[in-house]
Amino acid sequence: MTAQTQDNDDTMQQAIRLVLALLPQDRLATHDEIAGSVDPIWVMQQSRGQMLDRDVLLKEIESRVAVWQDDSVGLKDDRDHIEWLTEAQLERSWDFWDRYRRYLEDVRLMPPRVVRRLDQSTDRILRQIEDPRRPGAWRRTGLVVGQVQSGKTGNYIGFACKAADAGYKLIVILAGIHNSLRSQTQLRIDEGLLGFDTQYQQRYDQTTKTARIGVGVMPGVKRLKIASLTNSAEGGDFKQQIARNLNLPIGDYPVVLVIKKHKSILENIRKWIVEVEGVPVGDGGSKIVRDVPLLVIDDEADHASVDTTRDDDTDPSTINRSIRHLLNSFDKAAYVGYTATPFANIYIKPKVDHDTFGLDLFPESFIESLPAPSNYLGPERVFGLSVTDPDDDAVEALPIFRPIHDHKAWMPPRHKKEWAPPEELPVSLRQAIDAFLLTCAARRARGQSNQHNSMLIHVTRFVSVQNRIRDQIDEHVSLTRDQLRDGMGGAAAHVLIRLRGLWERDFAPTSAAFPTEEAPPVQWDEVEKELRPALRKIDVRAVNGTSRDALEYYENRKTGISVIAVGADKLSRGLTLEGLSVSYYLRASSMYDTLLQMGRWFGYRPGYEDLCRLYTTSELFSSYREITAADNELRQDFAEMARLGQTPESFGLRVRASPAGLAVTAANKMRRGVKVRLSYSGELPETTVFSLHAEAVRRNFENLERFITGLDEQSTSAVDGTSLVWRGVPPGEIIDGFLDGYISDRGSYRVRPGLIAQYIRGCAAVGELSRWTVRLVGTPSGTPRRVGTHSLRLVTRYRQEGLESEAGRYTIKRVLSPADESRDLDGDLRDRALEATSAARRLEAARKGKKFKEPAVPTGQPLRRLRPVQEPLLLLYPIEHPEARDQPSLPPLVGFAISFPFSEHPTETEYVVNDVWRQLEIDIFDDEDLDE
């Protein structure tokens, strides 16, 4: 990066700070207010000879101000807890937090509303742990749930700042199991909490000025009393000898440690602090640390920290007992876990105690759920989220998925560590590398030349195979670099034609689908000029989890690096790849939490979301869609529990078990998780995935015709517009006549006719779901088709975008037309359902700070709450076969949706639940259910 480029960047950053300071801080600024604040700053910069593009500045401000974030929600248990924070906020100084807040706003230029939400959420968390000045012995244990790569580290740094201000004297941060994550976390702590580089300084009163970083170099800040017993170097983890030599006055001011989750390190910390500060207890054979409030922050709390032993009578597993032993060695201790995948944590059995190691880590004091800011690129936006509530609540998948079909010869799914991949890279991988080069060049053309760029290649867990792949890719990149270096020769022309083809076929149309403030338009001529400098900067590496990997990003933060990182597990739970744009991913897993953690493509992509690409298989894409739905449901449970005022112990959590065979987490972590049957009550199961196998299509249509013929024999159909309706159909006919004969695609994760039939039988046994309405849906303009003895026009449903190449499968967004769900209701009931829908959506819009849009038809759970418990609705959709144009004789696909009223006796859908839920709820099921 040239000095001129750096000057321009500094000028822009300064202008952004000045404009943000002029805008209203208590509400969303209007476009006119933003423009009115931009203009004087732009004029001032021009008068100083600092050239600045007004439109670019305006778009930067609008993109930052437009970011919003919901408040965190959660549940708590206030037993043995004394409220303290409100009074403490008035009496104590909050210098660490104020310094960090200024750093986020003035240096990191974080959107103001996001900083305010961070302030609020960290207050909520701090409020749930104990006042460090409270006399006597106490312990608090909680869990904070965020999304993958969504800013959890920034949250717990803010929380640690406030804890230090409040009076916690020893803060231990457990930063995963790899050096890279520990080092990266230490660097973030150095910047946000300590204010000095711990490789050169370890306590506040050392006079090495060059060691100041982050919050320590902001103008007008004072030195705050704090020390660290660890540093960001490869060997910077805790060592007893260094701690003894520093001889810090424990208890006078905060001491921070950032450590790996390693048995020896945890034990060494405990032995050191007990040796220095411990006092004898009981018979004098053991010691406890008194009046040194301990806070343990456990990053990736579901990983390594959970007890995986099978029996409560045996000693806990290694890391789990070491954490518990450390906490149990203090009379004042708080433990707060942070994770994006809390599945394992909710299976911890409450109140498990051990004579030596103490209580287990079940989050009995509180669970807090952190929503991500609106500019977060998370699972819902990458994979989409189809919901059964109103259409505008669904989330469309961004058009960044590119299916892989040519990888198996190069990287077989079950290869061994001796595997030597063929020299020829798959076409899809070569295209992904080209996409990364185009992304680097396009970001340079957008003025982001000094930003980090990363590409992830995650295809094998074996280090030896990773190294071979690294060599292959490095050779490919070097060849491309050499070819382009030839100027406009034949090889260079060939490469440019290839890259231009990919740009015009893929990047140009994809970027055009994004808002212009998110994707500033870039033309091919601009990209072409930046290809060679972008390519010269690309480095290919095998990421092995060392601290060096983290330091590379930090040391080059002003100029940016471009890395193609070949890695696996150490990336899944370790290093954050800065500026990740292109991912090539083949690693399958049968577990929810593992797959989510491997999704390193989640995060924040300011100004280049449209350039991001995810190359993976259609099967993995479908698995991630399933996980996204399960994860979203878990977060809805959090919100529901918070509304009900429940505690973690009194209201057990539940996680939907995957009918596709995906496990929630590793078996040893969910040893106390039990499969039970819960309810379709108030739900709307609907088919969105269809097999295109000729036999399945034929049998499903024949099943539909038999069902319709059977209905005709029992009652007379009524014509309702373009549809046919039968009323008063008994539940046995629904099960035997339709559900038992329906063949669902194996990818139809949310609709299992067998489970639905079981649920109906259970409800019918108690007098519910006794009078069904069946609607065979037609359209005014579709292709004519006979169904049984009836003629109607077929429904059309288009493929879910991004899944066009899924062989043998047809995936749609929704089968339901929302208006269909209420057509069977009488006028008064329909009006009441519309009022209920409107009220619910108004509340949701207010909660999210969005504009309320009056619904046209009743939909969702408000409607189903008013549906009579005996009167469910079965909607049947004969859908025109996607290949019918070429083969008119093909029978239509058969989709269905069921609007279930809320049951008074809910039973029958499969979940994995934790021990608490089982103890509270299992009694409503009979012995047969328990055995299942």
PDB file of N, CA, C and O in Angstrom, residues 531-582:
ATOM      1  N   LEU A 531      -5.823  -7.276 -11.241  1.00  0.00           N
ATOM      2  CA  LEU A 531      -5.581  -8.720 -11.157  1.00  0.00           C
ATOM      3  C   LEU A 531      -4.138  -9.048 -10.806  1.00  0.00           C
ATOM      4  O   LEU A 531      -3.862  -9.864  -9.909  1.00  0.00           O
ATOM      5  N   ARG A 532      -3.176  -8.426 -11.512  1.00  0.00           N
ATOM      6  CA  ARG A 532      -1.778  -8.777 -11.284  1.00  0.00           C
ATOM      7  C   ARG A 532      -1.294  -8.384  -9.892  1.00  0.00           C
ATOM      8  O   ARG A 532      -0.683  -9.203  -9.194  1.00  0.00           O
ATOM      9  N   PRO A 533      -1.555  -7.141  -9.408  1.00  0.00           N
ATOM     10  CA  PRO A 533      -1.139  -6.832  -8.042  1.00  0.00           C
ATOM     11  C   PRO A 533      -1.857  -7.681  -6.995  1.00  0.00           C
ATOM     12  O   PRO A 533      -1.264  -8.040  -5.971  1.00  0.00           O
ATOM     13  N   ALA A 534      -3.120  -8.033  -7.249  1.00  0.00           N
ATOM     14  CA  ALA A 534      -3.845  -8.895  -6.307  1.00  0.00           C
ATOM     15  C   ALA A 534      -3.230 -10.279  -6.262  1.00  0.00           C
ATOM     16  O   ALA A 534      -3.057 -10.873  -5.181  1.00  0.00           O
ATOM     17  N   LEU A 535      -2.846 -10.807  -7.423  1.00  0.00           N
ATOM     18  CA  LEU A 535      -2.276 -12.151  -7.502  1.00  0.00           C
ATOM     19  C   LEU A 535      -0.899 -12.199  -6.856  1.00  0.00           C
ATOM     20  O   LEU A 535      -0.531 -13.192  -6.212  1.00  0.00           O
ATOM     21  N   ARG A 536      -0.108 -11.137  -7.016  1.00  0.00           N
ATOM     22  CA  ARG A 536       1.234 -11.111  -6.406  1.00  0.00           C
ATOM     23  C   ARG A 536       1.151 -11.201  -4.882  1.00  0.00           C
ATOM     24  O   ARG A 536       2.080 -11.682  -4.233  1.00  0.00           O
ATOM     25  N   LYS A 537       0.052 -10.757  -4.329  1.00  0.00           N
ATOM     26  CA  LYS A 537      -0.090 -10.691  -2.878  1.00  0.00           C
ATOM     27  C   LYS A 537      -0.576 -12.008  -2.265  1.00  0.00           C
ATOM     28  O   LYS A 537      -0.486 -12.216  -1.056  1.00  0.00           O
ATOM     29  N   ILE A 538      -1.107 -12.921  -3.096  1.00  0.00           N
ATOM     30  CA  ILE A 538      -1.717 -14.151  -2.566  1.00  0.00           C
ATOM     31  C   ILE A 538      -0.646 -15.141  -2.127  1.00  0.00           C
ATOM     32  O   ILE A 538       0.295 -15.440  -2.864  1.00  0.00           O
ATOM     33  N   ASP A 539      -0.810 -15.651  -0.917  1.00  0.00           N
ATOM     34  CA  ASP A 539       0.093 -16.644  -0.345  1.00  0.00           C
ATOM     35  C   ASP A 539      -0.727 -17.881   0.002  1.00  0.00           C
ATOM     36  O   ASP A 539      -1.840 -17.770   0.527  1.00  0.00           O
ATOM     37  N   VAL A 540      -0.201 -19.063  -0.291  1.00  0.00           N
ATOM     38  CA  VAL A 540      -0.897 -20.314  -0.001  1.00  0.00           C
ATOM     39  C   VAL A 540      -0.258 -20.953   1.227  1.00  0.00           C
ATOM     40  O   VAL A 540       0.964 -21.136   1.269  1.00  0.00           O
ATOM     41  N   ARG A 541      -1.089 -21.292   2.227  1.00  0.00           N
ATOM     42  CA  ARG A 541      -0.540 -21.825   3.477  1.00  0.00           C
ATOM     43  C   ARG A 541      -1.373 -22.997   3.985  1.00  0.00           C
ATOM     44  O   ARG A 541      -2.595 -23.017   3.815  1.00  0.00           O
ATOM     45  N   ALA A 542      -0.695 -23.918   4.632  1.00  0.00           N
ATOM     46  CA  ALA A 542      -1.379 -24.929   5.432  1.00  0.00           C
ATOM     47  C   ALA A 542      -1.434 -24.380   6.850  1.00  0.00           C
ATOM     48  O   ALA A 542      -0.393 -24.104   7.451  1.00  0.00           O
ATOM     49  N   VAL A 543      -2.633 -24.166   7.359  1.00  0.00           N
ATOM     50  CA  VAL A 543      -2.804 -23.553   8.682  1.00  0.00           C
ATOM     51  C   VAL A 543      -2.768 -24.654   9.722  1.00  0.00           C
ATOM     52  O   VAL A 543      -3.623 -25.537   9.739  1.00  0.00           O
ATOM     53  N   ASN A 544      -1.762 -24.592  10.591  1.00  0.00           N
ATOM     54  CA  ASN A 544      -1.561 -25.674  11.551  1.00  0.00           C
ATOM     55  C   ASN A 544      -1.873 -25.308  12.989  1.00  0.00           C
ATOM     56  O   ASN A 544      -1.549 -26.042  13.913  1.00  0.00           O
ATOM     57  N   GLY A 545      -2.478 -24.145  13.192  1.00  0.00           N
ATOM     58  CA  GLY A 545      -2.928 -23.812  14.537  1.00  0.00           C
ATOM     59  C   GLY A 545      -1.891 -23.191  15.434  1.00  0.00           C
ATOM     60  O   GLY A 545      -2.090 -23.120  16.647  1.00  0.00           O
ATOM     61  N   THR A 546      -0.773 -22.710  14.901  1.00  0.00           N
ATOM     62  CA  THR A 546       0.233 -22.069  15.739  1.00  0.00           C
ATOM     63  C   THR A 546      -0.102 -20.591  15.928  1.00  0.00           C
ATOM     64  O   THR A 546      -0.894 -20.013  15.196  1.00  0.00           O
ATOM     65  N   SER A 547       0.543 -19.978  16.916  1.00  0.00           N
ATOM     66  CA  SER A 547       0.330 -18.559  17.168  1.00  0.00           C
ATOM     67  C   SER A 547       0.793 -17.703  15.994  1.00  0.00           C
ATOM     68  O   SER A 547       0.300 -16.597  15.781  1.00  0.00           O
ATOM     69  N   ARG A 548       1.759 -18.206  15.233  1.00  0.00           N
ATOM     70  CA  ARG A 548       2.273 -17.456  14.088  1.00  0.00           C
ATOM     71  C   ARG A 548       1.148 -17.095  13.120  1.00  0.00           C
ATOM     72  O   ARG A 548       1.134 -16.016  12.534  1.00  0.00           O
ATOM     73  N   ASP A 549       0.173 -18.027  12.942  1.00  0.00           N
ATOM     74  CA  ASP A 549      -0.938 -17.782  12.029  1.00  0.00           C
ATOM     75  C   ASP A 549      -1.740 -16.560  12.454  1.00  0.00           C
ATOM     76  O   ASP A 549      -2.171 -15.761  11.632  1.00  0.00           O
ATOM     77  N   ALA A 550      -1.978 -16.422  13.763  1.00  0.00           N
ATOM     78  CA  ALA A 550      -2.734 -15.276  14.266  1.00  0.00           C
ATOM     79  C   ALA A 550      -1.927 -13.990  14.146  1.00  0.00           C
ATOM     80  O   ALA A 550      -2.456 -12.933  13.787  1.00  0.00           O
ATOM     81  N   LEU A 551      -0.642 -14.068  14.447  1.00  0.00           N
ATOM     82  CA  LEU A 551       0.193 -12.869  14.430  1.00  0.00           C
ATOM     83  C   LEU A 551       0.352 -12.297  13.027  1.00  0.00           C
ATOM     84  O   LEU A 551       0.515 -11.093  12.859  1.00  0.00           O
ATOM     85  N   GLU A 552       0.311 -13.148  12.004  1.00  0.00           N
ATOM     86  CA  GLU A 552       0.443 -12.665  10.633  1.00  0.00           C
ATOM     87  C   GLU A 552      -0.642 -11.637  10.308  1.00  0.00           C
ATOM     88  O   GLU A 552      -0.375 -10.594   9.721  1.00  0.00           O
ATOM     89  N   TYR A 553      -1.872 -11.946  10.692  1.00  0.00           N
ATOM     90  CA  TYR A 553      -2.959 -10.991  10.457  1.00  0.00           C
ATOM     91  C   TYR A 553      -2.722  -9.714  11.244  1.00  0.00           C
ATOM     92  O   TYR A 553      -2.916  -8.606  10.741  1.00  0.00           O
ATOM     93  N   TYR A 554      -2.316  -9.855  12.490  1.00  0.00           N
ATOM     94  CA  TYR A 554      -2.146  -8.687  13.351  1.00  0.00           C
ATOM     95  C   TYR A 554      -0.998  -7.798  12.864  1.00  0.00           C
ATOM     96  O   TYR A 554      -1.133  -6.573  12.767  1.00  0.00           O
ATOM     97  N   GLU A 555       0.122  -8.406  12.546  1.00  0.00           N
ATOM     98  CA  GLU A 555       1.304  -7.631  12.166  1.00  0.00           C
ATOM     99  C   GLU A 555       1.124  -6.925  10.828  1.00  0.00           C
ATOM    100  O   GLU A 555       1.794  -5.930  10.554  1.00  0.00           O
ATOM    101  N   ASN A 556       0.228  -7.441   9.988  1.00  0.00           N
ATOM    102  CA  ASN A 556       0.006  -6.840   8.664  1.00  0.00           C
ATOM    103  C   ASN A 556      -1.341  -6.133   8.577  1.00  0.00           C
ATOM    104  O   ASN A 556      -1.900  -5.975   7.494  1.00  0.00           O
ATOM    105  N   ARG A 557      -1.859  -5.696   9.739  1.00  0.00           N
ATOM    106  CA  ARG A 557      -3.202  -5.117   9.753  1.00  0.00           C
ATOM    107  C   ARG A 557      -3.303  -3.817   8.975  1.00  0.00           C
ATOM    108  O   ARG A 557      -4.390  -3.430   8.552  1.00  0.00           O
ATOM    109  N   LYS A 558      -2.199  -3.104   8.775  1.00  0.00           N
ATOM    110  CA  LYS A 558      -2.257  -1.833   8.056  1.00  0.00           C
ATOM    111  C   LYS A 558      -2.175  -2.015   6.549  1.00  0.00           C
ATOM    112  O   LYS A 558      -2.627  -1.161   5.784  1.00  0.00           O
ATOM    113  N   THR A 559      -1.568  -3.104   6.097  1.00  0.00           N
ATOM    114  CA  THR A 559      -1.418  -3.333   4.656  1.00  0.00           C
ATOM    115  C   THR A 559      -2.295  -4.472   4.151  1.00  0.00           C
ATOM    116  O   THR A 559      -2.597  -4.544   2.964  1.00  0.00           O
ATOM    117  N   GLY A 560      -2.699  -5.364   5.046  1.00  0.00           N
ATOM    118  CA  GLY A 560      -3.529  -6.489   4.656  1.00  0.00           C
ATOM    119  C   GLY A 560      -2.741  -7.601   3.997  1.00  0.00           C
ATOM    120  O   GLY A 560      -1.754  -7.360   3.293  1.00  0.00           O
ATOM    121  N   ILE A 561      -3.141  -8.835   4.244  1.00  0.00           N
ATOM    122  CA  ILE A 561      -2.538  -9.990   3.579  1.00  0.00           C
ATOM    123  C   ILE A 561      -3.630 -10.759   2.857  1.00  0.00           C
ATOM    124  O   ILE A 561      -4.814 -10.659   3.201  1.00  0.00           O
ATOM    125  N   SER A 562      -3.248 -11.506   1.845  1.00  0.00           N
ATOM    126  CA  SER A 562      -4.178 -12.354   1.088  1.00  0.00           C
ATOM    127  C   SER A 562      -3.697 -13.789   1.199  1.00  0.00           C
ATOM    128  O   SER A 562      -2.577 -14.102   0.773  1.00  0.00           O
ATOM    129  N   VAL A 563      -4.520 -14.639   1.791  1.00  0.00           N
ATOM    130  CA  VAL A 563      -4.098 -15.994   2.134  1.00  0.00           C
ATOM    131  C   VAL A 563      -5.103 -17.016   1.610  1.00  0.00           C
ATOM    132  O   VAL A 563      -6.314 -16.844   1.785  1.00  0.00           O
ATOM    133  N   ILE A 564      -4.597 -18.065   0.972  1.00  0.00           N
ATOM    134  CA  ILE A 564      -5.394 -19.262   0.724  1.00  0.00           C
ATOM    135  C   ILE A 564      -4.996 -20.250   1.809  1.00  0.00           C
ATOM    136  O   ILE A 564      -3.865 -20.747   1.834  1.00  0.00           O
ATOM    137  N   ALA A 565      -5.915 -20.502   2.754  1.00  0.00           N
ATOM    138  CA  ALA A 565      -5.608 -21.317   3.931  1.00  0.00           C
ATOM    139  C   ALA A 565      -6.177 -22.716   3.758  1.00  0.00           C
ATOM    140  O   ALA A 565      -7.388 -22.892   3.611  1.00  0.00           O
ATOM    141  N   VAL A 566      -5.282 -23.695   3.766  1.00  0.00           N
ATOM    142  CA  VAL A 566      -5.683 -25.097   3.724  1.00  0.00           C
ATOM    143  C   VAL A 566      -5.648 -25.613   5.151  1.00  0.00           C
ATOM    144  O   VAL A 566      -4.597 -25.605   5.798  1.00  0.00           O
ATOM    145  N   GLY A 567      -6.779 -26.021   5.683  1.00  0.00           N
ATOM    146  CA  GLY A 567      -6.820 -26.438   7.081  1.00  0.00           C
ATOM    147  C   GLY A 567      -8.026 -27.295   7.356  1.00  0.00           C
ATOM    148  O   GLY A 567      -8.745 -27.709   6.451  1.00  0.00           O
ATOM    149  N   ALA A 568      -8.241 -27.552   8.671  1.00  0.00           N
ATOM    150  CA  ALA A 568      -9.366 -28.405   9.058  1.00  0.00           C
ATOM    151  C   ALA A 568      -9.787 -28.075  10.473  1.00  0.00           C
ATOM    152  O   ALA A 568     -10.197 -26.964  10.770  1.00  0.00           O
ATOM    153  N   ASP A 569      -9.630 -29.040  11.392  1.00  0.00           N
ATOM    154  CA  ASP A 569     -10.184 -28.904  12.730  1.00  0.00           C
ATOM    155  C   ASP A 569      -9.632 -27.693  13.471  1.00  0.00           C
ATOM    156  O   ASP A 569     -10.327 -27.071  14.264  1.00  0.00           O
ATOM    157  N   LYS A 570      -8.379 -27.338  13.247  1.00  0.00           N
ATOM    158  CA  LYS A 570      -7.795 -26.209  13.969  1.00  0.00           C
ATOM    159  C   LYS A 570      -8.350 -24.879  13.472  1.00  0.00           C
ATOM    160  O   LYS A 570      -8.183 -23.856  14.114  1.00  0.00           O
ATOM    161  N   LEU A 571      -9.001 -24.897  12.312  1.00  0.00           N
ATOM    162  CA  LEU A 571      -9.730 -23.708  11.876  1.00  0.00           C
ATOM    163  C   LEU A 571     -11.145 -23.717  12.441  1.00  0.00           C
ATOM    164  O   LEU A 571     -11.722 -22.673  12.736  1.00  0.00           O
ATOM    165  N   SER A 572     -11.717 -24.916  12.618  1.00  0.00           N
ATOM    166  CA  SER A 572     -13.090 -25.006  13.095  1.00  0.00           C
ATOM    167  C   SER A 572     -13.231 -24.462  14.502  1.00  0.00           C
ATOM    168  O   SER A 572     -14.259 -23.896  14.855  1.00  0.00           O
ATOM    169  N   ARG A 573     -12.221 -24.670  15.333  1.00  0.00           N
ATOM    170  CA  ARG A 573     -12.286 -24.202  16.716  1.00  0.00           C
ATOM    171  C   ARG A 573     -11.085 -23.318  17.029  1.00  0.00           C
ATOM    172  O   ARG A 573     -10.640 -23.267  18.167  1.00  0.00           O
ATOM    173  N   GLY A 574     -10.583 -22.629  16.035  1.00  0.00           N
ATOM    174  CA  GLY A 574      -9.380 -21.863  16.294  1.00  0.00           C
ATOM    175  C   GLY A 574      -9.360 -20.537  15.586  1.00  0.00           C
ATOM    176  O   GLY A 574     -10.207 -19.680  15.783  1.00  0.00           O
ATOM    177  N   LEU A 575      -8.390 -20.393  14.732  1.00  0.00           N
ATOM    178  CA  LEU A 575      -8.093 -19.118  14.097  1.00  0.00           C
ATOM    179  C   LEU A 575      -9.273 -18.579  13.276  1.00  0.00           C
ATOM    180  O   LEU A 575      -9.912 -19.307  12.538  1.00  0.00           O
ATOM    181  N   THR A 576      -9.555 -17.297  13.448  1.00  0.00           N
ATOM    182  CA  THR A 576     -10.513 -16.609  12.586  1.00  0.00           C
ATOM    183  C   THR A 576      -9.781 -16.143  11.337  1.00  0.00           C
ATOM    184  O   THR A 576      -8.769 -15.457  11.427  1.00  0.00           O
ATOM    185  N   LEU A 577     -10.291 -16.533  10.191  1.00  0.00           N
ATOM    186  CA  LEU A 577      -9.687 -16.108   8.926  1.00  0.00           C
ATOM    187  C   LEU A 577     -10.219 -14.726   8.581  1.00  0.00           C
ATOM    188  O   LEU A 577     -11.385 -14.568   8.199  1.00  0.00           O
ATOM    189  N   GLU A 578      -9.370 -13.720   8.719  1.00  0.00           N
ATOM    190  CA  GLU A 578      -9.789 -12.337   8.486  1.00  0.00           C
ATOM    191  C   GLU A 578     -10.079 -12.121   7.001  1.00  0.00           C
ATOM    192  O   GLU A 578      -9.324 -12.551   6.132  1.00  0.00           O
ATOM    193  N   GLY A 579     -11.194 -11.454   6.723  1.00  0.00           N
ATOM    194  CA  GLY A 579     -11.539 -11.153   5.333  1.00  0.00           C
ATOM    195  C   GLY A 579     -11.867 -12.380   4.509  1.00  0.00           C
ATOM    196  O   GLY A 579     -11.650 -12.395   3.296  1.00  0.00           O
ATOM    197  N   LEU A 580     -12.436 -13.417   5.158  1.00  0.00           N
ATOM    198  CA  LEU A 580     -12.768 -14.643   4.422  1.00  0.00           C
ATOM    199  C   LEU A 580     -13.861 -14.361   3.388  1.00  0.00           C
ATOM    200  O   LEU A 580     -14.914 -13.827   3.711  1.00  0.00           O
ATOM    201  N   SER A 581     -13.593 -14.726   2.151  1.00  0.00           N
ATOM    202  CA  SER A 581     -14.568 -14.465   1.090  1.00  0.00           C
ATOM    203  C   SER A 581     -14.971 -15.727   0.340  1.00  0.00           C
ATOM    204  O   SER A 581     -16.135 -15.894  -0.007  1.00  0.00           O
ATOM    205  N   VAL A 582     -14.042 -16.628   0.071  1.00  0.00           N
ATOM    206  CA  VAL A 582     -14.341 -17.834  -0.700  1.00  0.00           C
ATOM    207  C   VAL A 582     -14.015 -19.061   0.144  1.00  0.00           C
ATOM    208  O   VAL A 582     -12.924 -19.160   0.717  1.00  0.00           O
TER     209      VAL A 582
END
